[in-house]
Structures are given as structure tokens and as C-alpha cells.
């Protein structure tokens, strides 16, 4: 069950070999950063050490990291309420990210945003979003800026299967289509919108057929195969720059509940176990070893380093000050001349 | 001085800013060849082309959200929503996205966008095309709210709104589009947050905005033998020039607020509170009064429609009651 198909494996090996060791190291590191970050956050929540809620990305790493491996800092991205993977994938200071989760002054949003609102405009990260489908028009508008400037940049717009039934998806993809905007729309089908399954909420099996309604290409990829995602987005990026928007459905699964309140009553242990069998991290690891680009001990060292990086981020966050209440009124409005 | 219409003043403001700054573009429903539902943008597509004057499908959520996305990525979009009533379709993008980005992101974003939309009743368009919903937007921190009452104000305030680094809801008045007023040829701007005394007086302050300003001025003139009425137009509700209101209240000792929007929950309450919790309270000779629209959807029949909002007769009565 957990194995890649023969064809998929052959392609994964080919893709891995086409990438430099530095690139692969970066991708594998980010995969493990996400996992370690989420493990730590889950631990904090289970202990009641942070307030609010959070939505963990564990299990979906290949989608964010595989997609964003195609982007440069100048390219743009919008993310979702389940945004830690995208945020790390786009490139982030883990310390400032963890500090934001803990609501600290040194966090990305100075403690005002938390898990659902991390943004880093210096790296083209236009922000996570607390509203399902909320980022789709924003990505589309960013696409207008890029189209008008014609600088060869793209926007990647992430959203979940739940957002496919929001009006913003329809309005935005249509707009991008008629204006040929350089936007890659990536639906992470993690099979559930909170508790309601994608199968129950839509009467189509292959969600990528929705692209037809907008006259743009649509494909479905195994979202737990980082190389498949990488190749799909690589192709999509070329198309976006030359022709216009592209729609990708990345089939994946969240290992954890929707949020911290989730008792997982709507899905079976067997189903969760099946998907854990397709964990994208061991899958990527197997390919890297098989091509001979990395040894097991090298990959062990990367994993260990990632855990340490997260520990250091925690240390930084814990040692950071809370924001002063004096800052509460800051930044409602930007200064204007 | 030359006279142009309110609609022409808005067009001039947009065109001048688009000439001045390449990052400004304009989009909305039927704004291109059609020139906009109220003819505001006639001819603009000829000068600026279809890239910078973009006709959109009927997709208000995408229009407002795309404005936010374009703004946060470095453009300065002007989005036209054909009737302000339709902003509700894109309200999440305005209120949850554009308005909050800067604060949520800890100050690391600028969202310089303008949503222009015609508001107000009086055109026979009934309940879904006639509302004055400014209080909705004022209740969302992060939005600026501008309502010009003259061609001069419309031009100067729109230019400033386009240059502002925040989301601005710019509520135009349908019944003013064809009204003419003096607008100088040379460039000028008007700061946001600066009220304008449209008429000086010493007995009573009437705070009013939008299309009610001209109605209130006419009533004030008709009563000039009996009362010396000061008419104060805040012009921008957010930011609000509270000092100007308080100073005027202190001077006259009587305050009436007149607005077209339904009275309950209307922004008039905020104006009253501004006076009531300032030291102007001690100068008041009578309670502060409001005259807003009735708490009903705008009806279709012309006489019902006229009576749904303040009329000259109702304004005069409110003045007499207050000054009795």
C-alpha cells in the first residue's frame, strides 16, 4: 500500500537524479523541519502550553515542499489556516516562526497573528489565512501585479478541498483564466474539510476536472510523493509564465486531527494507518538512498539536525519577551504621506 | 472657476493618479467601454488601455480580494463595485482580509487600495441598490471611510485615498454624480480626517455627510432669519475629525446629526457620543439629536422612498424641536 507504483518510482528516481544534492538536501531538510515543528507544536498544545488553536500539516509535507522547491524568493505564495508547511517551504526564520506561535514580540507578527497569520513579505509569503478560501482572491490579485510588471514571477496559491466549494475559488480562478494570470492554484485534498469528507461534499471523484470549467489545465498528483508534486508544479510554472493559470489537486492526508479539539470520530484508525503507510518523508528518503545521492547516515544526520533546529527555535521563543501592552494599538493603519 | 460634475471630478482624480503613478490600475464591472454604470469612467479605457482599466466579470468577492492581493504585492488598485450594496458579496475580503492584514502581520504589510462604490437612495432602485451602509465599514478597524459631498471634495479626497497606504472605502453618492461644482484646474489634494465647515453659524451645529449636506444647507439657508446654523461635513468618517465636531458643539451649544443611513446603529450614534463624552457636553443647551433614515429597507414607490430618509421638512422639524 505504502509503496510508490513502479512508474511513479521510476519517475521519482529520475527527478531526484536531475536535482543537485544541495537542492535535495534543502528539500529533505524542510520536510523534516515541518514534521519536527508540528510534533513540537502538538506537544505544546497537548500540555496546554500555548493558547488558541492550531492546524497541523504533518503528513502533507510533500505538497508544500515539493511545490515551493520550484519557486524563488521573488515568487509569491498565499497559504491557509494549515499553513506551517507552506511557511517553512517558502523559506522562513524558524525562530521567529516559533516565537509567533508562542505569541512573542520577536515573532513574525509581533505576537498579534499567531499560527493562522504568519506572513513574510520579504520572501514573497503573502500570509496564512484564517478563512477557508480567503487567500484565493488575494493570490489572484497578486497575479495581476506580476502580470502588469511582467517580471517572470509566479504566485502559488494553496487551499484545501474545503475551499473548492467556496465562491472565492470560482470567482478567482475564472478571473485568472480570462486574464491569463501567472497563478498556480494548488488544492491540497487532505480528504476532509474538518469532519466532512471530500467524497461527501463533492460529487466528482477527480477534483481536477473542475479546471475544465475555467478552460485551464488541471491535473491530480500523488501529494505524498514529493517528486511527483515537484514535477507537476515545474510544468505548471512554465505554463503559468507563458500561458496562464494552472490547477493542481494534490491528494494527501493530515495525520493529526483538524485542530486541537478534534477527536477523530469521522475517520477510522485503519484509514489513518493506511495513509501513514504512505508517509511522504520515508518515501522521499527511500528514493534519495536508492539513487545513491545520500547515505542513510547522512539522512539521519539531517533529521537529527532538524530536531535540534526546532529545539533552538523553542529556546529562542521561550526566552523572548511577550509584546508590551503598549503596542496593542500599533499597526492598525500604515503611515501615509 | 470652472465647474465640473461630481462624476467628472472622480474621473479626473483617477486619471491624474494613473498618469502620475504606474502602479495605479482600475478594475470593476462594466467600467471599460461602457464607462461604468453611472458613466464615471467614460473614456478612461481609451487613454489607459485594457490592462490598466480592466473590465471584470460579475465577481465582487474576487474584485475586492484581488484588490487586496494586488495591493499587498505592490500595486495601488482602484476597484469599483457597481453599487455599494454589492460590497456585502465581497465583505470577507474587505473586512477579514484587506482591513486586517497589516495588524495581523505585525505591521509587515501595506494594503494601498480603494474600493469605490455608489451609495444612497433616491433613484427608484429599491431595497438592494439604495443603501447607505457606511456604519458597517466604520465598525471594522483597518478601513478608512470617505464620503464626499461635492465635486471639489470628491476629487481631492479620492486623490489622497489612492495615495493612502491603507484600504479606503470611498462611498460616492448616486444623486450627486450629475451635480456640478467648482473644481480648480490645478492639482490639489484634501487630507483624510479633516472636516469641512460648509456653512458657518453660531446657534446650532448640524453634522452631516454625503448627499444630505446640500439638503441641510438649503434648509439652513431657508431658516437663516431665525437660526444661525453651522453645517459641518466630516467628509471622512474614518479617520474622524473629532476636534472639529467638539469645537463646533462648544461654540453653538446645540448639535443635530443628519444622515441618510438607517438611524439604529448608524454612525450618527458615534457623532453623538463624540460630543457627549467630550467637554463640549458642558456647553450643551439641549440634548444632542439624530435624524437618520427610518429603520426599514428602502421602498420602491417614490413618495415612500423619499420619506425613508431625511427630507427638508423633517430636517426643519428636527431643527425646530431642538431649538424650542
CSV table of N, CA and C in Angstrom, one decimal, chain B residues 25-127:
chain,number,residue,atom,x,y,z
B,25,UNK,N,-3.9,51.0,-11.0
B,25,UNK,CA,-4.8,50.5,-12.0
B,25,UNK,C,-6.2,50.4,-11.5
B,26,UNK,N,-7.1,50.2,-12.4
B,26,UNK,CA,-8.5,50.4,-12.1
B,26,UNK,C,-9.3,49.2,-12.7
B,27,UNK,N,-10.1,48.6,-11.9
B,27,UNK,CA,-10.9,47.5,-12.4
B,27,UNK,C,-12.3,47.4,-11.7
B,28,UNK,N,-13.2,46.7,-12.4
B,28,UNK,CA,-14.6,46.6,-11.9
B,28,UNK,C,-15.5,46.2,-13.1
B,29,UNK,N,-16.8,46.1,-12.7
B,29,UNK,CA,-17.8,45.7,-13.7
B,29,UNK,C,-18.2,46.8,-14.6
B,30,UNK,N,-18.1,46.6,-15.9
B,30,UNK,CA,-18.6,47.5,-17.0
B,30,UNK,C,-17.9,48.9,-16.9
B,31,UNK,N,-16.7,48.9,-16.5
B,31,UNK,CA,-16.0,50.2,-16.4
B,31,UNK,C,-15.3,50.6,-17.6
B,32,UNK,N,-15.1,49.7,-18.6
B,32,UNK,CA,-14.3,49.9,-19.8
B,32,UNK,C,-15.1,50.7,-20.8
B,33,UNK,N,-15.5,50.1,-21.9
B,33,UNK,CA,-16.2,50.8,-23.0
B,33,UNK,C,-17.5,51.3,-22.5
B,34,UNK,N,-18.2,50.6,-21.6
B,34,UNK,CA,-19.5,51.1,-21.1
B,34,UNK,C,-19.3,52.4,-20.3
B,35,UNK,N,-18.1,52.5,-19.6
B,35,UNK,CA,-17.8,53.7,-18.8
B,35,UNK,C,-18.4,53.6,-17.4
B,36,UNK,N,-18.8,52.5,-17.0
B,36,UNK,CA,-19.3,52.3,-15.6
B,36,UNK,C,-20.8,52.6,-15.6
B,37,UNK,N,-21.5,52.0,-14.7
B,37,UNK,CA,-23.0,52.0,-14.6
B,37,UNK,C,-23.4,53.5,-14.5
B,38,UNK,N,-22.6,54.3,-13.9
B,38,UNK,CA,-23.0,55.8,-13.8
B,38,UNK,C,-22.1,56.7,-14.6
B,39,UNK,N,-21.4,56.1,-15.6
B,39,UNK,CA,-20.7,56.9,-16.5
B,39,UNK,C,-19.4,57.5,-15.9
B,40,UNK,N,-19.0,57.1,-14.8
B,40,UNK,CA,-17.9,57.8,-14.1
B,40,UNK,C,-16.6,57.6,-14.9
B,41,UNK,N,-16.4,56.4,-15.5
B,41,UNK,CA,-15.1,56.2,-16.2
B,41,UNK,C,-15.1,56.3,-17.7
B,42,UNK,N,-16.1,57.0,-18.2
B,42,UNK,CA,-16.2,57.1,-19.7
B,42,UNK,C,-14.8,57.6,-20.3
B,43,UNK,N,-14.3,56.9,-21.2
B,43,UNK,CA,-13.1,57.4,-21.9
B,43,UNK,C,-11.8,56.9,-21.3
B,44,UNK,N,-11.9,56.4,-20.1
B,44,UNK,CA,-10.6,56.1,-19.4
B,44,UNK,C,-9.9,54.9,-20.1
B,45,UNK,N,-10.7,54.0,-20.6
B,45,UNK,CA,-10.0,52.8,-21.3
B,45,UNK,C,-9.3,53.3,-22.6
B,46,UNK,N,-9.8,54.4,-23.2
B,46,UNK,CA,-9.1,54.9,-24.4
B,46,UNK,C,-7.7,55.4,-24.1
B,47,UNK,N,-7.6,56.1,-22.9
B,47,UNK,CA,-6.3,56.6,-22.5
B,47,UNK,C,-5.4,55.6,-22.0
B,48,UNK,N,-5.9,54.7,-21.1
B,48,UNK,CA,-5.0,53.8,-20.4
B,48,UNK,C,-5.0,52.4,-20.9
B,49,UNK,N,-5.9,52.0,-21.7
B,49,UNK,CA,-5.9,50.7,-22.3
B,49,UNK,C,-6.5,49.7,-21.3
B,50,UNK,N,-6.7,48.5,-21.9
B,50,UNK,CA,-7.5,47.4,-21.2
B,50,UNK,C,-6.7,46.7,-20.1
B,51,UNK,N,-5.3,47.0,-20.1
B,51,UNK,CA,-4.5,46.4,-19.0
B,51,UNK,C,-4.7,47.1,-17.7
B,52,UNK,N,-4.8,48.4,-17.8
B,52,UNK,CA,-4.9,49.3,-16.6
B,52,UNK,C,-6.4,49.7,-16.3
B,53,UNK,N,-7.3,49.5,-17.2
B,53,UNK,CA,-8.7,49.8,-17.0
B,53,UNK,C,-9.4,48.4,-17.4
B,54,UNK,N,-9.5,47.6,-16.3
B,54,UNK,CA,-9.9,46.2,-16.6
B,54,UNK,C,-11.4,45.9,-16.3
B,55,UNK,N,-12.1,45.5,-17.3
B,55,UNK,CA,-13.5,45.1,-17.1
B,55,UNK,C,-13.4,43.7,-16.5
B,56,UNK,N,-14.2,43.5,-15.4
B,56,UNK,CA,-14.2,42.2,-14.7
B,56,UNK,C,-15.6,41.5,-14.9
B,57,UNK,N,-15.6,40.2,-14.7
B,57,UNK,CA,-16.8,39.5,-14.7
B,57,UNK,C,-17.6,40.0,-13.4
B,58,UNK,N,-18.8,39.5,-13.2
B,58,UNK,CA,-19.6,39.9,-12.0
B,58,UNK,C,-19.1,39.0,-10.9
B,59,UNK,N,-18.1,39.5,-10.2
B,59,UNK,CA,-17.4,38.6,-9.2
B,59,UNK,C,-16.9,39.5,-8.0
B,60,UNK,N,-17.8,40.0,-7.2
B,60,UNK,CA,-17.4,41.1,-6.2
B,60,UNK,C,-16.4,40.6,-5.2
B,61,UNK,N,-16.5,39.3,-4.8
B,61,UNK,CA,-15.5,38.8,-3.8
B,61,UNK,C,-14.1,38.8,-4.4
B,62,UNK,N,-14.1,38.3,-5.7
B,62,UNK,CA,-12.8,38.3,-6.4
B,62,UNK,C,-12.3,39.7,-6.7
B,63,UNK,N,-13.2,40.6,-7.0
B,63,UNK,CA,-12.7,42.0,-7.2
B,63,UNK,C,-12.1,42.6,-6.0
B,64,UNK,N,-12.8,42.5,-4.9
B,64,UNK,CA,-12.3,43.1,-3.7
B,64,UNK,C,-11.0,42.4,-3.2
B,65,UNK,N,-11.1,41.1,-3.2
B,65,UNK,CA,-9.9,40.3,-2.8
B,65,UNK,C,-8.7,40.5,-3.7
B,66,UNK,N,-9.0,40.5,-5.0
B,66,UNK,CA,-7.9,40.7,-5.9
B,66,UNK,C,-7.3,42.1,-5.7
B,67,UNK,N,-8.1,43.1,-5.3
B,67,UNK,CA,-7.5,44.4,-5.0
B,67,UNK,C,-6.6,44.3,-3.8
B,68,UNK,N,-7.0,43.5,-2.8
B,68,UNK,CA,-6.1,43.4,-1.6
B,68,UNK,C,-4.8,42.7,-2.0
B,69,UNK,N,-4.9,41.6,-2.8
B,69,UNK,CA,-3.7,40.9,-3.3
B,69,UNK,C,-2.8,41.7,-4.1
B,70,UNK,N,-3.4,42.5,-5.0
B,70,UNK,CA,-2.6,43.4,-5.9
B,70,UNK,C,-1.9,44.4,-5.0
B,71,UNK,N,-2.7,44.9,-4.0
B,71,UNK,CA,-2.1,46.0,-3.2
B,71,UNK,C,-1.0,45.5,-2.3
B,72,UNK,N,-1.1,44.3,-1.7
B,72,UNK,CA,-0.1,43.8,-0.8
B,72,UNK,C,1.2,43.4,-1.6
B,73,UNK,N,1.0,43.2,-2.9
B,73,UNK,CA,2.1,42.8,-3.7
B,73,UNK,C,2.7,44.0,-4.5
B,74,UNK,N,2.3,45.2,-4.2
B,74,UNK,CA,3.0,46.4,-4.7
B,74,UNK,C,2.2,47.3,-5.7
B,75,UNK,N,1.0,46.9,-6.1
B,75,UNK,CA,0.2,47.8,-6.9
B,75,UNK,C,-0.7,48.7,-6.0
B,76,UNK,N,-1.3,49.6,-6.7
B,76,UNK,CA,-2.3,50.5,-6.0
B,76,UNK,C,-3.6,50.5,-6.8
B,77,UNK,N,-4.4,49.4,-6.5
B,77,UNK,CA,-5.6,49.2,-7.3
B,77,UNK,C,-6.7,50.1,-6.8
B,78,UNK,N,-7.6,50.5,-7.8
B,78,UNK,CA,-8.8,51.1,-7.5
B,78,UNK,C,-9.9,50.1,-8.0
B,79,UNK,N,-10.7,49.6,-7.1
B,79,UNK,CA,-11.8,48.7,-7.5
B,79,UNK,C,-13.1,49.4,-7.4
B,80,UNK,N,-13.9,49.3,-8.5
B,80,UNK,CA,-15.2,49.8,-8.5
B,80,UNK,C,-16.2,48.7,-8.2
B,81,UNK,N,-17.0,48.9,-7.2
B,81,UNK,CA,-18.2,48.0,-7.0
B,81,UNK,C,-19.4,48.7,-7.5
B,82,UNK,N,-20.1,48.1,-8.4
B,82,UNK,CA,-21.1,48.9,-9.2
B,82,UNK,C,-22.2,49.6,-8.3
B,83,UNK,N,-22.6,48.9,-7.3
B,83,UNK,CA,-23.5,49.5,-6.2
B,83,UNK,C,-22.9,49.1,-4.9
B,84,UNK,N,-22.9,50.1,-4.0
B,84,UNK,CA,-22.2,49.8,-2.7
B,84,UNK,C,-22.9,48.6,-2.0
B,85,UNK,N,-24.2,48.4,-2.3
B,85,UNK,CA,-24.9,47.2,-1.7
B,85,UNK,C,-24.2,45.9,-2.0
B,86,UNK,N,-23.5,45.9,-3.1
B,86,UNK,CA,-22.8,44.6,-3.5
B,86,UNK,C,-21.5,44.3,-2.8
B,87,UNK,N,-21.1,45.3,-2.0
B,87,UNK,CA,-19.8,45.1,-1.3
B,87,UNK,C,-20.0,43.9,-0.3
B,88,UNK,N,-21.3,43.7,0.1
B,88,UNK,CA,-21.6,42.6,1.0
B,88,UNK,C,-21.1,41.3,0.4
B,89,UNK,N,-21.1,41.1,-0.9
B,89,UNK,CA,-20.7,39.9,-1.5
B,89,UNK,C,-19.2,39.7,-1.3
B,90,UNK,N,-18.5,40.8,-1.2
B,90,UNK,CA,-17.0,40.7,-1.0
B,90,UNK,C,-16.6,41.1,0.4
B,91,UNK,N,-17.5,41.0,1.3
B,91,UNK,CA,-17.3,41.6,2.6
B,91,UNK,C,-16.2,40.8,3.4
B,92,UNK,N,-16.1,39.5,3.2
B,92,UNK,CA,-15.0,38.8,3.8
B,92,UNK,C,-13.6,39.4,3.4
B,93,UNK,N,-13.5,39.6,2.1
B,93,UNK,CA,-12.3,40.1,1.5
B,93,UNK,C,-11.9,41.5,2.0
B,94,UNK,N,-13.0,42.3,2.2
B,94,UNK,CA,-12.8,43.6,2.7
B,94,UNK,C,-12.5,43.6,4.2
B,95,UNK,N,-13.4,43.0,5.0
B,95,UNK,CA,-13.3,43.1,6.4
B,95,UNK,C,-12.4,42.1,7.1
B,96,UNK,N,-12.3,40.9,6.6
B,96,UNK,CA,-11.4,39.9,7.2
B,96,UNK,C,-10.0,39.9,6.6
B,97,UNK,N,-9.9,40.3,5.3
B,97,UNK,CA,-8.6,40.2,4.7
B,97,UNK,C,-7.9,41.6,4.6
B,98,UNK,N,-8.4,42.5,3.7
B,98,UNK,CA,-7.8,43.7,3.5
B,98,UNK,C,-7.6,44.5,4.7
B,99,UNK,N,-8.6,44.6,5.5
B,99,UNK,CA,-8.6,45.5,6.7
B,99,UNK,C,-7.6,45.0,7.8
B,100,UNK,N,-7.4,43.7,7.8
B,100,UNK,CA,-6.7,43.2,9.0
B,100,UNK,C,-5.3,42.8,8.7
B,101,UNK,N,-4.9,42.8,7.4
B,101,UNK,CA,-3.6,42.2,7.0
B,101,UNK,C,-2.5,42.9,7.8
B,102,UNK,N,-2.5,44.2,7.8
B,102,UNK,CA,-1.3,44.9,8.4
B,102,UNK,C,-1.2,44.6,9.9
B,103,UNK,N,-2.3,44.6,10.6
B,103,UNK,CA,-2.3,44.3,12.0
B,103,UNK,C,-1.9,42.9,12.3
B,104,UNK,N,-2.6,42.0,11.6
B,104,UNK,CA,-2.3,40.5,11.9
B,104,UNK,C,-0.9,40.2,11.6
B,105,UNK,N,-0.3,40.8,10.6
B,105,UNK,CA,1.1,40.5,10.2
B,105,UNK,C,2.1,41.3,11.0
B,106,UNK,N,1.6,42.0,12.0
B,106,UNK,CA,2.5,42.7,12.9
B,106,UNK,C,3.2,43.9,12.2
B,107,UNK,N,2.4,44.5,11.3
B,107,UNK,CA,2.9,45.8,10.7
B,107,UNK,C,3.7,45.5,9.4
B,108,UNK,N,3.8,44.3,9.0
B,108,UNK,CA,4.7,44.0,7.8
B,108,UNK,C,3.9,44.0,6.5
B,109,UNK,N,2.9,44.7,6.4
B,109,UNK,CA,2.2,44.8,5.1
B,109,UNK,C,1.6,46.1,4.9
B,110,UNK,N,1.5,46.5,3.7
B,110,UNK,CA,0.8,47.7,3.3
B,110,UNK,C,-0.3,47.3,2.3
B,111,UNK,N,-1.5,47.8,2.4
B,111,UNK,CA,-2.6,47.4,1.5
B,111,UNK,C,-3.2,48.7,0.9
B,112,UNK,N,-2.5,49.3,0.0
B,112,UNK,CA,-3.0,50.6,-0.6
B,112,UNK,C,-4.0,50.4,-1.7
B,113,UNK,N,-5.3,50.3,-1.3
B,113,UNK,CA,-6.3,50.0,-2.3
B,113,UNK,C,-7.5,50.9,-2.0
B,114,UNK,N,-8.3,51.2,-3.0
B,114,UNK,CA,-9.5,52.0,-2.9
B,114,UNK,C,-10.7,51.2,-3.4
B,115,UNK,N,-11.7,51.0,-2.6
B,115,UNK,CA,-12.9,50.4,-3.2
B,115,UNK,C,-13.9,51.6,-3.4
B,116,UNK,N,-14.2,51.9,-4.6
B,116,UNK,CA,-15.2,53.0,-4.9
B,116,UNK,C,-16.5,52.4,-5.1
B,117,UNK,N,-17.6,53.0,-4.6
B,117,UNK,CA,-18.9,52.4,-4.8
B,117,UNK,C,-19.9,53.5,-4.6
B,118,UNK,N,-21.0,53.5,-5.4
B,118,UNK,CA,-22.1,54.4,-5.3
B,118,UNK,C,-23.0,54.0,-4.2
B,119,UNK,N,-23.4,54.9,-3.3
B,119,UNK,CA,-24.3,54.6,-2.2
B,119,UNK,C,-25.5,55.5,-2.3
B,120,UNK,N,-26.5,55.2,-1.5
B,120,UNK,CA,-27.6,56.1,-1.3
B,120,UNK,C,-28.9,55.8,-2.1
B,121,UNK,N,-30.0,56.4,-1.7
B,121,UNK,CA,-31.3,56.2,-2.3
B,121,UNK,C,-31.7,57.3,-3.2
B,122,UNK,N,-32.9,57.3,-3.7
B,122,UNK,CA,-33.4,58.4,-4.5
B,122,UNK,C,-33.4,58.1,-6.0
B,123,UNK,N,-33.1,56.9,-6.4
B,123,UNK,CA,-33.1,56.6,-7.8
B,123,UNK,C,-34.2,55.6,-8.2
B,124,UNK,N,-35.0,55.2,-7.2
B,124,UNK,CA,-36.1,54.2,-7.6
B,124,UNK,C,-35.5,52.8,-7.7
B,125,UNK,N,-34.4,52.5,-7.2
B,125,UNK,CA,-33.8,51.2,-7.4
B,125,UNK,C,-34.1,50.2,-6.3
B,126,UNK,N,-34.9,50.7,-5.3
B,126,UNK,CA,-35.4,49.8,-4.3
B,126,UNK,C,-34.3,49.3,-3.3
B,127,UNK,N,-34.7,48.2,-2.6
B,127,UNK,CA,-34.0,47.9,-1.3
B,127,UNK,C,-32.6,47.4,-1.5
